[in-house]
mmCIF file of C-alpha atoms and ligand atoms in Angstrom:
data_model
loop_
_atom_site.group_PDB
_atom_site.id
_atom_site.type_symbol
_atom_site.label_atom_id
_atom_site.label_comp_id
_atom_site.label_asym_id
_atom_site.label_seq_id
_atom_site.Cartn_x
_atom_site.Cartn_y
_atom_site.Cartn_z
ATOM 1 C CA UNK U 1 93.361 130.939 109.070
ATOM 2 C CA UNK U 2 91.925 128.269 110.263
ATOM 3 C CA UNK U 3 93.167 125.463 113.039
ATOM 4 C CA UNK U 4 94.525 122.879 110.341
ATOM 5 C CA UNK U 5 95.729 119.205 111.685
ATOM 6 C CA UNK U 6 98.491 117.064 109.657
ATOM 7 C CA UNK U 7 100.021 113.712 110.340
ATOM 8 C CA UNK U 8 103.291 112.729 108.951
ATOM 9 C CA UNK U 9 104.094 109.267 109.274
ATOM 10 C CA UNK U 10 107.573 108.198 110.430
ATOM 11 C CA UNK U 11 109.178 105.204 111.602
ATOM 12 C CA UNK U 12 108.848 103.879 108.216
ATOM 13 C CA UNK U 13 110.002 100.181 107.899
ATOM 14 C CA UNK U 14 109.935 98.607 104.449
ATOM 15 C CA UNK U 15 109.725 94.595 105.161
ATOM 16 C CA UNK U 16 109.631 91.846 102.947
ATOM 17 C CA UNK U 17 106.741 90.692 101.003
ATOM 18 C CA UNK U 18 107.037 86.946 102.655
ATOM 19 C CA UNK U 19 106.558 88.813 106.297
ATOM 20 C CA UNK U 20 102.767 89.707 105.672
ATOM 21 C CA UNK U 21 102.829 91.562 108.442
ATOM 22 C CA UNK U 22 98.565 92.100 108.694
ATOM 23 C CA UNK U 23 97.421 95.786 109.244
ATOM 24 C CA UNK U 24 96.627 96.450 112.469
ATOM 25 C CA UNK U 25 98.289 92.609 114.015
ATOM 26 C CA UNK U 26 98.353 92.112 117.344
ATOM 27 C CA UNK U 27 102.222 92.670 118.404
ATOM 28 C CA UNK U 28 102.710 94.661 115.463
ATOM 29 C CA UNK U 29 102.130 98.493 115.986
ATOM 30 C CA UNK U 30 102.278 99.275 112.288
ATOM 31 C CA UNK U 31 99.750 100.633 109.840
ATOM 32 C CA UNK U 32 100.353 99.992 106.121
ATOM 33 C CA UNK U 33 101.610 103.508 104.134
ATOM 34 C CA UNK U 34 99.576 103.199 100.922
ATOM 35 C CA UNK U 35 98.638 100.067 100.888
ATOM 36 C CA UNK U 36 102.031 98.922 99.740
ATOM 37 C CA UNK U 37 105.051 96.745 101.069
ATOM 38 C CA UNK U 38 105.766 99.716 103.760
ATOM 39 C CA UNK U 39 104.343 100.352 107.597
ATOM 40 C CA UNK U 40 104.898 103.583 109.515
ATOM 41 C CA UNK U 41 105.475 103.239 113.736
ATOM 42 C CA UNK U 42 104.290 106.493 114.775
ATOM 43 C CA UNK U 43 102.921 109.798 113.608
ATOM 44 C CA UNK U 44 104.247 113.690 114.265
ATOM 45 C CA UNK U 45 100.990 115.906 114.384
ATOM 46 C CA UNK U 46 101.499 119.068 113.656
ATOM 47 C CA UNK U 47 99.197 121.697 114.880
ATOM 48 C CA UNK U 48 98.838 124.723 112.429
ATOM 49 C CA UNK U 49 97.013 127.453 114.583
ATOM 50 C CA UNK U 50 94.745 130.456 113.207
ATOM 51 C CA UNK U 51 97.606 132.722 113.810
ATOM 52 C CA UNK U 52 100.258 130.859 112.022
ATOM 53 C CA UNK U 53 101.611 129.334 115.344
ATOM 54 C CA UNK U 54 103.064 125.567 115.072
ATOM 55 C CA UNK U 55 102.461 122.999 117.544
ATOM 56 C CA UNK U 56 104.776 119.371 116.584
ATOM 57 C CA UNK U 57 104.808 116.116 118.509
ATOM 58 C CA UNK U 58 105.711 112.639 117.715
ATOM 59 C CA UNK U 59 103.033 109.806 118.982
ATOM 60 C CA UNK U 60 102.466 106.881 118.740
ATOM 61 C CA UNK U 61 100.089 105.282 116.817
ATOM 62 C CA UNK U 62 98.074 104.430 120.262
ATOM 63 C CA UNK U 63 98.030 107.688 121.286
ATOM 64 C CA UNK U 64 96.786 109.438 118.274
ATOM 65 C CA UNK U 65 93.661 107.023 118.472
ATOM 66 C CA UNK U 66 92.957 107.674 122.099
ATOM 67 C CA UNK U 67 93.765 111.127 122.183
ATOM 68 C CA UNK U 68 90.570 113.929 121.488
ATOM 69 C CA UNK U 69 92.817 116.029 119.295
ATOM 70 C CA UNK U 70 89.988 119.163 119.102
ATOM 71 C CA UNK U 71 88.273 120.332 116.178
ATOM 72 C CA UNK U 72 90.424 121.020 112.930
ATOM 73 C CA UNK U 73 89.580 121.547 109.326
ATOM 74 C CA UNK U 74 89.431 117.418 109.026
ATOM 75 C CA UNK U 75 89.769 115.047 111.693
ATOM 76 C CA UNK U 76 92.427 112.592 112.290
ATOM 77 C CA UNK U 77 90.745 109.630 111.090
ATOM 78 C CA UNK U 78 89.872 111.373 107.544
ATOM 79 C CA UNK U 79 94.170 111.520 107.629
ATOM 80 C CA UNK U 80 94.772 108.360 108.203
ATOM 81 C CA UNK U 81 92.497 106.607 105.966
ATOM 82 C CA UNK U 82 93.724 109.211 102.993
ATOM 83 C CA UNK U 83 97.438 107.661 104.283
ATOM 84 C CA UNK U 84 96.692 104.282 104.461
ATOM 85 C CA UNK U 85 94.787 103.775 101.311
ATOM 86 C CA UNK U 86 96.092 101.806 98.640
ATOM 87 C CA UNK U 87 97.267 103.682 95.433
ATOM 88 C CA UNK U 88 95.366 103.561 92.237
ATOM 89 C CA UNK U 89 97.005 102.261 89.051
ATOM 90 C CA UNK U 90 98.081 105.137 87.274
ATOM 91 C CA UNK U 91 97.420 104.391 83.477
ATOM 92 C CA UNK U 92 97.478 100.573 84.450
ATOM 93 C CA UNK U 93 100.907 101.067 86.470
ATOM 94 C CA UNK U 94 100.854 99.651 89.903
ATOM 95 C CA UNK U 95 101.612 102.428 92.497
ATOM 96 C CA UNK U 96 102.988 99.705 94.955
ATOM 97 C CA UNK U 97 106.170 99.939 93.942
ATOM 98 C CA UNK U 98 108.999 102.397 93.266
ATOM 99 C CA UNK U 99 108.378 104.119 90.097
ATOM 100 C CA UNK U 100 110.912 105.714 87.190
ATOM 101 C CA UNK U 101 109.728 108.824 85.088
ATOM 102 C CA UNK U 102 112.631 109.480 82.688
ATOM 103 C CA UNK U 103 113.075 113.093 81.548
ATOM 104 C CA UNK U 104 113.242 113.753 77.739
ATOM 105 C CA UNK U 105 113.992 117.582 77.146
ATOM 106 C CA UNK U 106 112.922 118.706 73.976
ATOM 107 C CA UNK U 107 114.513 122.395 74.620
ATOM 108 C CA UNK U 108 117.061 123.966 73.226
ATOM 109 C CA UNK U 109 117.680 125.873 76.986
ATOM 110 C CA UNK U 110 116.897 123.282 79.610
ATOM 111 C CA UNK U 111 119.679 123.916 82.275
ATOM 112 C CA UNK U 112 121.668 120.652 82.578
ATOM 113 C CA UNK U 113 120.607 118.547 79.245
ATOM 114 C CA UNK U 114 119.028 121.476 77.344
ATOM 115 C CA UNK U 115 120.153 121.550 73.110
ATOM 116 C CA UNK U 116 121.172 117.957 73.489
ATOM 117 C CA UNK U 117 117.742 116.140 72.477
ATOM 118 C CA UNK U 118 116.016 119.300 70.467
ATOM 119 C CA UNK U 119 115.438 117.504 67.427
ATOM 120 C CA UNK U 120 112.289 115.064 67.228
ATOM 121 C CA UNK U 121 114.127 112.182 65.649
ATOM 122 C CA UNK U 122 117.186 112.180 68.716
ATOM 123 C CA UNK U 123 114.578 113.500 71.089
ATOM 124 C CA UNK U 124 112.546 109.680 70.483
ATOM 125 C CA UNK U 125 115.537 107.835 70.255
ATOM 126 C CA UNK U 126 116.567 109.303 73.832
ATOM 127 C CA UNK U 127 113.478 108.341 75.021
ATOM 128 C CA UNK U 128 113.743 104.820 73.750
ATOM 129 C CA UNK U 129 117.187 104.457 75.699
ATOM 130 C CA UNK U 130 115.764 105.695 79.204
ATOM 131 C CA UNK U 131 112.849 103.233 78.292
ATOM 132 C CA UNK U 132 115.354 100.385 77.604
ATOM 133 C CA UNK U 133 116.909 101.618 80.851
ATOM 134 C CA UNK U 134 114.020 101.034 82.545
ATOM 135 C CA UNK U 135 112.120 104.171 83.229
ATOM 136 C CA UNK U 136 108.246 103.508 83.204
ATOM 137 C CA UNK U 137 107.108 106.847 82.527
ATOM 138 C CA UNK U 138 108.558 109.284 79.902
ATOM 139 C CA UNK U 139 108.359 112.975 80.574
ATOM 140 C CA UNK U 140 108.296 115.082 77.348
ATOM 141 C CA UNK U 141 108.903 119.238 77.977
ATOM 142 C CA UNK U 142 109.045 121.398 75.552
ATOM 143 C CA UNK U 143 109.277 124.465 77.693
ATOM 144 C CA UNK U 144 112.158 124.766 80.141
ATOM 145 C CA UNK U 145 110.587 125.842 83.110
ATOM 146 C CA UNK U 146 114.172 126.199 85.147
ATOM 147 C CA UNK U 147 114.352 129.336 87.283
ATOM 148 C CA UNK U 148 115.387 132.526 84.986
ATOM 149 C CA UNK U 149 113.680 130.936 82.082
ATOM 150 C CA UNK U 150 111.537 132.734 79.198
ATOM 151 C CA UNK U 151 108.290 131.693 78.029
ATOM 152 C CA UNK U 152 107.805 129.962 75.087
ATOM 153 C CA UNK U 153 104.663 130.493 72.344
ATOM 154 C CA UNK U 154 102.509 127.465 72.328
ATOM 155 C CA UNK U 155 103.052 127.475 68.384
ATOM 156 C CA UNK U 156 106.952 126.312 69.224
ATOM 157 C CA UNK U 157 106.111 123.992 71.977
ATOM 158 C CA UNK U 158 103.515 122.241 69.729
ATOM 159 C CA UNK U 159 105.751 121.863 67.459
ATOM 160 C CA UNK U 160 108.416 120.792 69.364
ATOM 161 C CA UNK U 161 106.875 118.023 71.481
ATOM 162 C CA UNK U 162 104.332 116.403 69.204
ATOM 163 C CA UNK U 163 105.761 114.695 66.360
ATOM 164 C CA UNK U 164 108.057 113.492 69.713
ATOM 165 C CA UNK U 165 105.129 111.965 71.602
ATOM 166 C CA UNK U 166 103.788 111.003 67.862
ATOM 167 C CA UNK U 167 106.951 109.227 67.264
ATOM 168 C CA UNK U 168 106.931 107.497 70.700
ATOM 169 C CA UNK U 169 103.794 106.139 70.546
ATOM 170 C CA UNK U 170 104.467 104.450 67.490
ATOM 171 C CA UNK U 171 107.227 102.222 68.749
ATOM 172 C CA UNK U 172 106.717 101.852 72.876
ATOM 173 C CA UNK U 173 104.141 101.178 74.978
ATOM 174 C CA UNK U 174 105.851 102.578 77.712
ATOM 175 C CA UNK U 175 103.761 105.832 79.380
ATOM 176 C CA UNK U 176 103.865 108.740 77.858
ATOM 177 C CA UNK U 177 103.845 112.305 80.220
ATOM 178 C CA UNK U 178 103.546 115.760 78.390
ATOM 179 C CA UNK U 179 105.692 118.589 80.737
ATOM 180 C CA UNK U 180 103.323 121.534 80.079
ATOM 181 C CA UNK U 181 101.455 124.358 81.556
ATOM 182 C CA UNK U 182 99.119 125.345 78.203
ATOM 183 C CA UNK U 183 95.821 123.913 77.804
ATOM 184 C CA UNK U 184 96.037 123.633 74.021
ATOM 185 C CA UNK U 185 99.215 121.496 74.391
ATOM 186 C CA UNK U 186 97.655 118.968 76.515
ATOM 187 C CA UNK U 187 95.118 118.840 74.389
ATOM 188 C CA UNK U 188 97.277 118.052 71.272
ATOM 189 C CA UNK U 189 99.343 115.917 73.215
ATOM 190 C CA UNK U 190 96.206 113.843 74.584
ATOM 191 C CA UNK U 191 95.110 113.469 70.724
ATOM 192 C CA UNK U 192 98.735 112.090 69.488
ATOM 193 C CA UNK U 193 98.762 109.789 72.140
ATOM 194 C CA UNK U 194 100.144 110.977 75.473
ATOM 195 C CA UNK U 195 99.173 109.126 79.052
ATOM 196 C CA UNK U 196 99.530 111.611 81.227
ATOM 197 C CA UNK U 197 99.732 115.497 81.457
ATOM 198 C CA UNK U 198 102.437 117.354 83.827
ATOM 199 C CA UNK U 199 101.726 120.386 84.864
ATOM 200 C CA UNK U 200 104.393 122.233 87.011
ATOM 201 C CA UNK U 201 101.417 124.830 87.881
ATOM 202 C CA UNK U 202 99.464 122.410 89.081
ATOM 203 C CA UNK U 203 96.676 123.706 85.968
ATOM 204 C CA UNK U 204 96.775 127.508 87.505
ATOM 205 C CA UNK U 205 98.653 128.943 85.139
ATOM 206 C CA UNK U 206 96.208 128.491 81.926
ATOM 207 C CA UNK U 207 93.162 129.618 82.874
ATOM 208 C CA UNK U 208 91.542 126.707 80.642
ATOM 209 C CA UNK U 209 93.853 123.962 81.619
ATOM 210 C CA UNK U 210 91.374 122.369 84.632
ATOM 211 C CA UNK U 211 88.595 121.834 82.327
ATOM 212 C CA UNK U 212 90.755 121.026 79.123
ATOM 213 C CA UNK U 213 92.467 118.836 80.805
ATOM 214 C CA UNK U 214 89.508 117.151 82.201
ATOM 215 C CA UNK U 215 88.207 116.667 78.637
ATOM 216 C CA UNK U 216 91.034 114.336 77.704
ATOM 217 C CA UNK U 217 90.606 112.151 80.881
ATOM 218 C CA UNK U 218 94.184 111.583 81.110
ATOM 219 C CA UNK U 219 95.813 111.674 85.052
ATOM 220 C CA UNK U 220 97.189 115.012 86.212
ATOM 221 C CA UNK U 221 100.554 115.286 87.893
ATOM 222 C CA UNK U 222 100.305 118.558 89.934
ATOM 223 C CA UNK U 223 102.777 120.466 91.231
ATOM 224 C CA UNK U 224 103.903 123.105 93.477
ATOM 225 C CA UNK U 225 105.455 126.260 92.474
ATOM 226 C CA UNK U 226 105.498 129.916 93.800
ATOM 227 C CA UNK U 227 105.773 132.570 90.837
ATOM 228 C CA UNK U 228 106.525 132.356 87.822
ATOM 229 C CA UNK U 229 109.539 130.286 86.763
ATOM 230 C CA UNK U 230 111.161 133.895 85.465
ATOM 231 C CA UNK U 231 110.938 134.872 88.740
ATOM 232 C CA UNK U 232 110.359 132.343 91.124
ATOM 233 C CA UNK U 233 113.466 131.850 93.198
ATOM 234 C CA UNK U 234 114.225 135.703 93.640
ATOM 235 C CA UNK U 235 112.421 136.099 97.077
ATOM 236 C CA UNK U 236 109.691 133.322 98.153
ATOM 237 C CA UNK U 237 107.921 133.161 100.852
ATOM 238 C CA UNK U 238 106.461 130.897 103.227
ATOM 239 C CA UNK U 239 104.994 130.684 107.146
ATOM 240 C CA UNK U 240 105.705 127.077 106.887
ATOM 241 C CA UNK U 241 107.136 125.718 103.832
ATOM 242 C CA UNK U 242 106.217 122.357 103.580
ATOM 243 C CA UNK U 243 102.525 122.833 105.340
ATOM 244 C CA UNK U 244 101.870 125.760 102.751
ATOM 245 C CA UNK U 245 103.091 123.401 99.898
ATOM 246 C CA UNK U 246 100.506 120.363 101.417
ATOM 247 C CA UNK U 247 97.633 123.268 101.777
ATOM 248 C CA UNK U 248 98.230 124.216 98.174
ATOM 249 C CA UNK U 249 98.715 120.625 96.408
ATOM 250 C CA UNK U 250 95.036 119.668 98.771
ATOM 251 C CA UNK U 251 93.339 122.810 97.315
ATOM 252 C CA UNK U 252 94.237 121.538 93.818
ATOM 253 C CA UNK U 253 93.181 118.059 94.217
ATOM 254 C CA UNK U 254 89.768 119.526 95.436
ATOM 255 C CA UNK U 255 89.827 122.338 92.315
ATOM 256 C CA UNK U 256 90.254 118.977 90.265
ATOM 257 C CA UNK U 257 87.800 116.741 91.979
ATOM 258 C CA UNK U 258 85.345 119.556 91.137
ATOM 259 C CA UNK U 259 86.196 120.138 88.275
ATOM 260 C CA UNK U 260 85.636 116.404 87.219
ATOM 261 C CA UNK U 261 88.945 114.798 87.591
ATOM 262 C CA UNK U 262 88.749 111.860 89.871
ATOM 263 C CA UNK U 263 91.230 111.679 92.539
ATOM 264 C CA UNK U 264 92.452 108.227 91.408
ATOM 265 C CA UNK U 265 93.996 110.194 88.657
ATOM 266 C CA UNK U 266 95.920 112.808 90.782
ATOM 267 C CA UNK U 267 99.517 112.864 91.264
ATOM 268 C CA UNK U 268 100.886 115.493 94.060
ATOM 269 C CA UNK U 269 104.595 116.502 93.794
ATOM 270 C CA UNK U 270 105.985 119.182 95.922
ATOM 271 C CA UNK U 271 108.027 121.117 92.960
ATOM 272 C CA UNK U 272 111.619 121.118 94.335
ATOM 273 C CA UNK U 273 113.203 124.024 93.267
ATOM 274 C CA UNK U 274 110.154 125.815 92.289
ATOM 275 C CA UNK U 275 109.886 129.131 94.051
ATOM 276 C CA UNK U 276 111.910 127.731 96.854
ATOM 277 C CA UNK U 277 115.478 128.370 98.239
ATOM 278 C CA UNK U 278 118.027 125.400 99.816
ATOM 279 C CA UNK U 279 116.454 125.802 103.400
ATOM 280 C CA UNK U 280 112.775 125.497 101.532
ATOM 281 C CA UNK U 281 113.851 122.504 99.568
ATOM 282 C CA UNK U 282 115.654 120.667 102.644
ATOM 283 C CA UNK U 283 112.341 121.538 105.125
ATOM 284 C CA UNK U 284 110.166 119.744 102.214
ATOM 285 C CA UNK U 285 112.684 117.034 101.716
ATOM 286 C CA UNK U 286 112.753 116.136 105.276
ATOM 287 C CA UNK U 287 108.782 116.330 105.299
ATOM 288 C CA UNK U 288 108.088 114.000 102.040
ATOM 289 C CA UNK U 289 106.217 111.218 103.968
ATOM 290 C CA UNK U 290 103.513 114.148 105.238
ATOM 291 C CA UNK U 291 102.276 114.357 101.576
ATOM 292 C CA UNK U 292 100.514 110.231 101.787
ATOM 293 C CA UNK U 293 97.470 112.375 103.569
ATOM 294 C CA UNK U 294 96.661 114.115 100.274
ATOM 295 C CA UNK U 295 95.928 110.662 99.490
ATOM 296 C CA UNK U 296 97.666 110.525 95.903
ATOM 297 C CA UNK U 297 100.863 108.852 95.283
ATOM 298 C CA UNK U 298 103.784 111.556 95.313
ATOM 299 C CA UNK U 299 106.406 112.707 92.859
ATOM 300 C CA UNK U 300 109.585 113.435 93.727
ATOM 301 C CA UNK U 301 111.671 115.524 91.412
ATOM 302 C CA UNK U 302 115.447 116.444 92.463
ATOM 303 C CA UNK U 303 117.313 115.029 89.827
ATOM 304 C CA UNK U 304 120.725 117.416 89.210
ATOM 305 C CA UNK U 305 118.992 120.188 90.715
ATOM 306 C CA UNK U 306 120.599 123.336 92.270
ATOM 307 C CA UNK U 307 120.114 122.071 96.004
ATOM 308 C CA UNK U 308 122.036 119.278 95.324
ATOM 309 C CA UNK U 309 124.843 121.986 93.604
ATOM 310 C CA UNK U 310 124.774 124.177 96.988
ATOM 311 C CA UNK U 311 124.978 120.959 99.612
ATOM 312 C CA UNK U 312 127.694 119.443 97.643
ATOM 313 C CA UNK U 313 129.618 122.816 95.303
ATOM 314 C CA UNK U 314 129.275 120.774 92.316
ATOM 315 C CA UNK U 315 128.545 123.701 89.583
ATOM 316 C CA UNK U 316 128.502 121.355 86.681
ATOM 317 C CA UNK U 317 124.966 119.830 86.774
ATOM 318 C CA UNK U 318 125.943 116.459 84.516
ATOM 319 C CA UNK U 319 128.303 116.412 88.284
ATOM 320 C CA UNK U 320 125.097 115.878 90.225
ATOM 321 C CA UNK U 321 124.541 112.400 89.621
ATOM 322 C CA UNK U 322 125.700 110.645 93.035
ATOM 323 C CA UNK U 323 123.512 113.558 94.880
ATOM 324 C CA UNK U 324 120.592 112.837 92.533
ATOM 325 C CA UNK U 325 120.927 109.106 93.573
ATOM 326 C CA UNK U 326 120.917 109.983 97.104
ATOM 327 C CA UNK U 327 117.645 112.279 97.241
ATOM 328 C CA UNK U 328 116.402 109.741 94.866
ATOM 329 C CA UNK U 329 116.707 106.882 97.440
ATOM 330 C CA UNK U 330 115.670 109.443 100.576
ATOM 331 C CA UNK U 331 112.430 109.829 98.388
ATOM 332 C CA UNK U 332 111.823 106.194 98.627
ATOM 333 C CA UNK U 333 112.644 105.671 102.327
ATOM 334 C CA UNK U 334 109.667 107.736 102.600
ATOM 335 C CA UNK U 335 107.446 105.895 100.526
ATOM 336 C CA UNK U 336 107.866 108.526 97.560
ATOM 337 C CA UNK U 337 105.754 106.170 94.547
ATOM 338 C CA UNK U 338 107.108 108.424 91.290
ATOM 339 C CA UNK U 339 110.821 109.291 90.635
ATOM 340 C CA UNK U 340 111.744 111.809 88.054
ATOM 341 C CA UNK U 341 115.366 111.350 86.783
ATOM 342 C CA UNK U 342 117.669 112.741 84.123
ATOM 343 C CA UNK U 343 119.804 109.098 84.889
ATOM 344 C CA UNK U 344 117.584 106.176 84.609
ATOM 345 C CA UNK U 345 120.669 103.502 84.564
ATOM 346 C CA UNK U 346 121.654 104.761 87.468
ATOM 347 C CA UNK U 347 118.683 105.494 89.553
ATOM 348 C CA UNK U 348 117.017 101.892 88.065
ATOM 349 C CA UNK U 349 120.379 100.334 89.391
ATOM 350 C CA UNK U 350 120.074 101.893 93.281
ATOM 351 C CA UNK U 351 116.356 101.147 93.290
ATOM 352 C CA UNK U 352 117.133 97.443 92.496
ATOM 353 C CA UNK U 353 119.752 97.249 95.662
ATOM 354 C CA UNK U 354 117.571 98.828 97.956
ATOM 355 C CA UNK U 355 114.353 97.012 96.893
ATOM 356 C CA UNK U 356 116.449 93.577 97.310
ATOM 357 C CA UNK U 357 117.828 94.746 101.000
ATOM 358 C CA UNK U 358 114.139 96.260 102.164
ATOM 359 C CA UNK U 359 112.536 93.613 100.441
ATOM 360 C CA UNK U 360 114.794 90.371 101.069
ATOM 361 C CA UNK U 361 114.101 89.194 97.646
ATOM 362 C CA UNK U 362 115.829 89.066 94.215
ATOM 363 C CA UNK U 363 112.278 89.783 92.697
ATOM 364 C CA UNK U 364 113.010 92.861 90.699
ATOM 365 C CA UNK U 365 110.252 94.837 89.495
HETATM 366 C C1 8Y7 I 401 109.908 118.968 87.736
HETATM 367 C C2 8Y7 I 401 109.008 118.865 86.663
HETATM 368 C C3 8Y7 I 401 110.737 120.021 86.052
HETATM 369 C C4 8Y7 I 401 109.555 118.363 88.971
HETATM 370 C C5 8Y7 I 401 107.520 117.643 87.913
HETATM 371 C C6 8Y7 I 401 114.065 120.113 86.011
HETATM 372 C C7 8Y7 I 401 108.929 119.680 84.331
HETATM 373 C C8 8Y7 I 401 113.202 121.271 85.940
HETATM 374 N N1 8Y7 I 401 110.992 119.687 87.324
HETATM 375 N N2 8Y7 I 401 107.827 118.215 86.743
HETATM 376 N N3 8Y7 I 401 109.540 119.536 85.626
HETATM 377 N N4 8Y7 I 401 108.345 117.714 88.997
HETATM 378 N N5 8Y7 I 401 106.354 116.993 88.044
HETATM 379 O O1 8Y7 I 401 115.103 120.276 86.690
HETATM 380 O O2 8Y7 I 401 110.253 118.415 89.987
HETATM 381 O O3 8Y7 I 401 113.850 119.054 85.420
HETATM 382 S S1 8Y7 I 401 111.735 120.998 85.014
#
């Protein structure tokens, strides 16, 4: 292995919009985080030697320019400029503000919603109601990829999810996600009007899905997992989780950068819950803000997952709402741009009191 060099910002402060605090003001030791209305303090580097070993440290942001941190697989200045940059528009969505993708389950197995929407015609007028809500991206799956889960033939999932995204497109303008992992989906999907194509394999699992998926020139939201979701969360493994996640979600920006898909249209999530165990999903939790160096806006999905069932004993995932909130809201403390939710009411309502408190301003968004 090589010697490998992240940064994660911290000391986040989000400040109002009337402060125009300048990048890089005298007085003010700040960098902007994405271009957007937040500035991080300080940095931790973290050291990943060839052997594994882990060197941390929290500098400041004076320190990391006058230091000669040694050679590593990309210098600290590459970092910091993939940090600071501002986010493209995904789809004509500003990526300077918090973001709401609203899950629609088309599934009769999905573990907390799954039977509920599994008909087209209640599927779309779901998805209407989380649009209403106030979500600005909706997520269609039509393969429950929760641990335990069986595969489904592509024949079903076509069938399930089209004549949804068909439907949708007819009476929103809202975007429009596809949740798949199968090349010939996102190709149908792309052709009945979809925006953007979710892959929770970050396109590894069908062989053809990097250069299908390049074909429709749609944005890619790419995700970590370990195994298969039949399998995943029996015994993963990690030297450090939330490094080996950032290695992985880099390599696949590169696979799609070479592969012809620009990196304005990435998306990197870290796949909570995807081959990972509560201490995985806390370490990457705690690390979101690292993630800004891929140099993508970040997706953050927690939303009545099993973590929040083991912090808090709340078996009954429709019970997970408060803790969905809560890692909702962490996301954004760290600057996390995309929020996927089961609850849009409820996650649009916290995002509009902590926007007005970080923001100082009624201006809702
Ligand atoms: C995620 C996801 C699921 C996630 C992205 C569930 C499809 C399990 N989780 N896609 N899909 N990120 N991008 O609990 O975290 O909704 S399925």
């Amino acid at each position: 292995m090589q010697n490998s060099i992240y940064l994660r910002p911290v000391g986040l402060f989000h400040h109002t919009t009337e402060l125009q605090i300048a990048d890089g003001d005298a007085g003010w030791p700040g960098l902007s985080l994405c271009g957007g209305p937040a500035t991080f303090a300080a940095v931790e580097v973290i050291e990943r030697g060839a052997g594994g070993e882990i060197f941390r440290r929290i500098v400041s942001l004076t320190d990391l320019f006058e230091r000669d941190w040694g050679r590593h697989n990309l210098s600290v200045s590459e970092i910091l400029d993939a940090i600071r940059a501002p986010r493209s528009p995904l789809m004509g969505l500003r990526m300077d503000r918090p973001r709401i993708m609203g899950i629609v389950n088309v599934t009769p197995d999905s573990f907390s919603d799954g039977g509920k929407w599994s008909d087209s015609k209640s599927a779309i007028q779901h998805a209407l109601e989380l649009a209403e809500q106030g979500a600005d991206i909706l997520d269609i799956g039509g393969e429950s990829t929760r641990p335990g889960s069986d595969a489904v033939a592509v024949a079903d999932e076509l069938e399930r999810v089209i004549p949804v995204i068909k439907g949708l497109r007819e009476k929103t303008d809202k975007l429009i996600s596809v949740d798949t992992r199968k090349s010939q989906v996102m190709a149908a999907a792309a052709e009945a009007g979809a925006d953007i194509l979710n892959d929770v394999s970050a396109l590894t699992f069908d062989p053809e899905a990097l250069d299908v998926a390049a074909d429709t020139g749609l944005p890619v939201m790419l995700m970590h997992a370990q195994g298969d979701p039949k399998t995943m969360n029996d015994n993963p493994q990690y030297s450090d989780v939330a490094l080996d996640v950032y290695d992985f979600l880099a390599e696949r920006i590169k696979a799609c950068a070479d592969a012809g898909i620009a990196k304005a249209k990435l998306i990197a999530d870290p796949g909570i819950g995807f081959g990972k165990h509560l201490h995985h999903n806390i370490s990457v939790m705690n690390a979101l803000s690292l993630y800004h160096g891929l140099g993508v806006p970040i997706l953050l999905g927690a939303s009545r997952k099993k973590l929040i069932g083991q912090l808090c004993n709340v078996e009954d995932p429709e019970a997970r709402v408060p803790g969905s909130l809560a890692a909702a809201l962490s996301g954004l403390a760290q600057g996390v741009q995309i929020t996927r939710v089961h609850d849009v009411a409820e996650t649009k309502q916290a995002f509009s009191i902590w926007q007005a408190a970080s923001l100082g301003s009624e201006e809702q968004v």
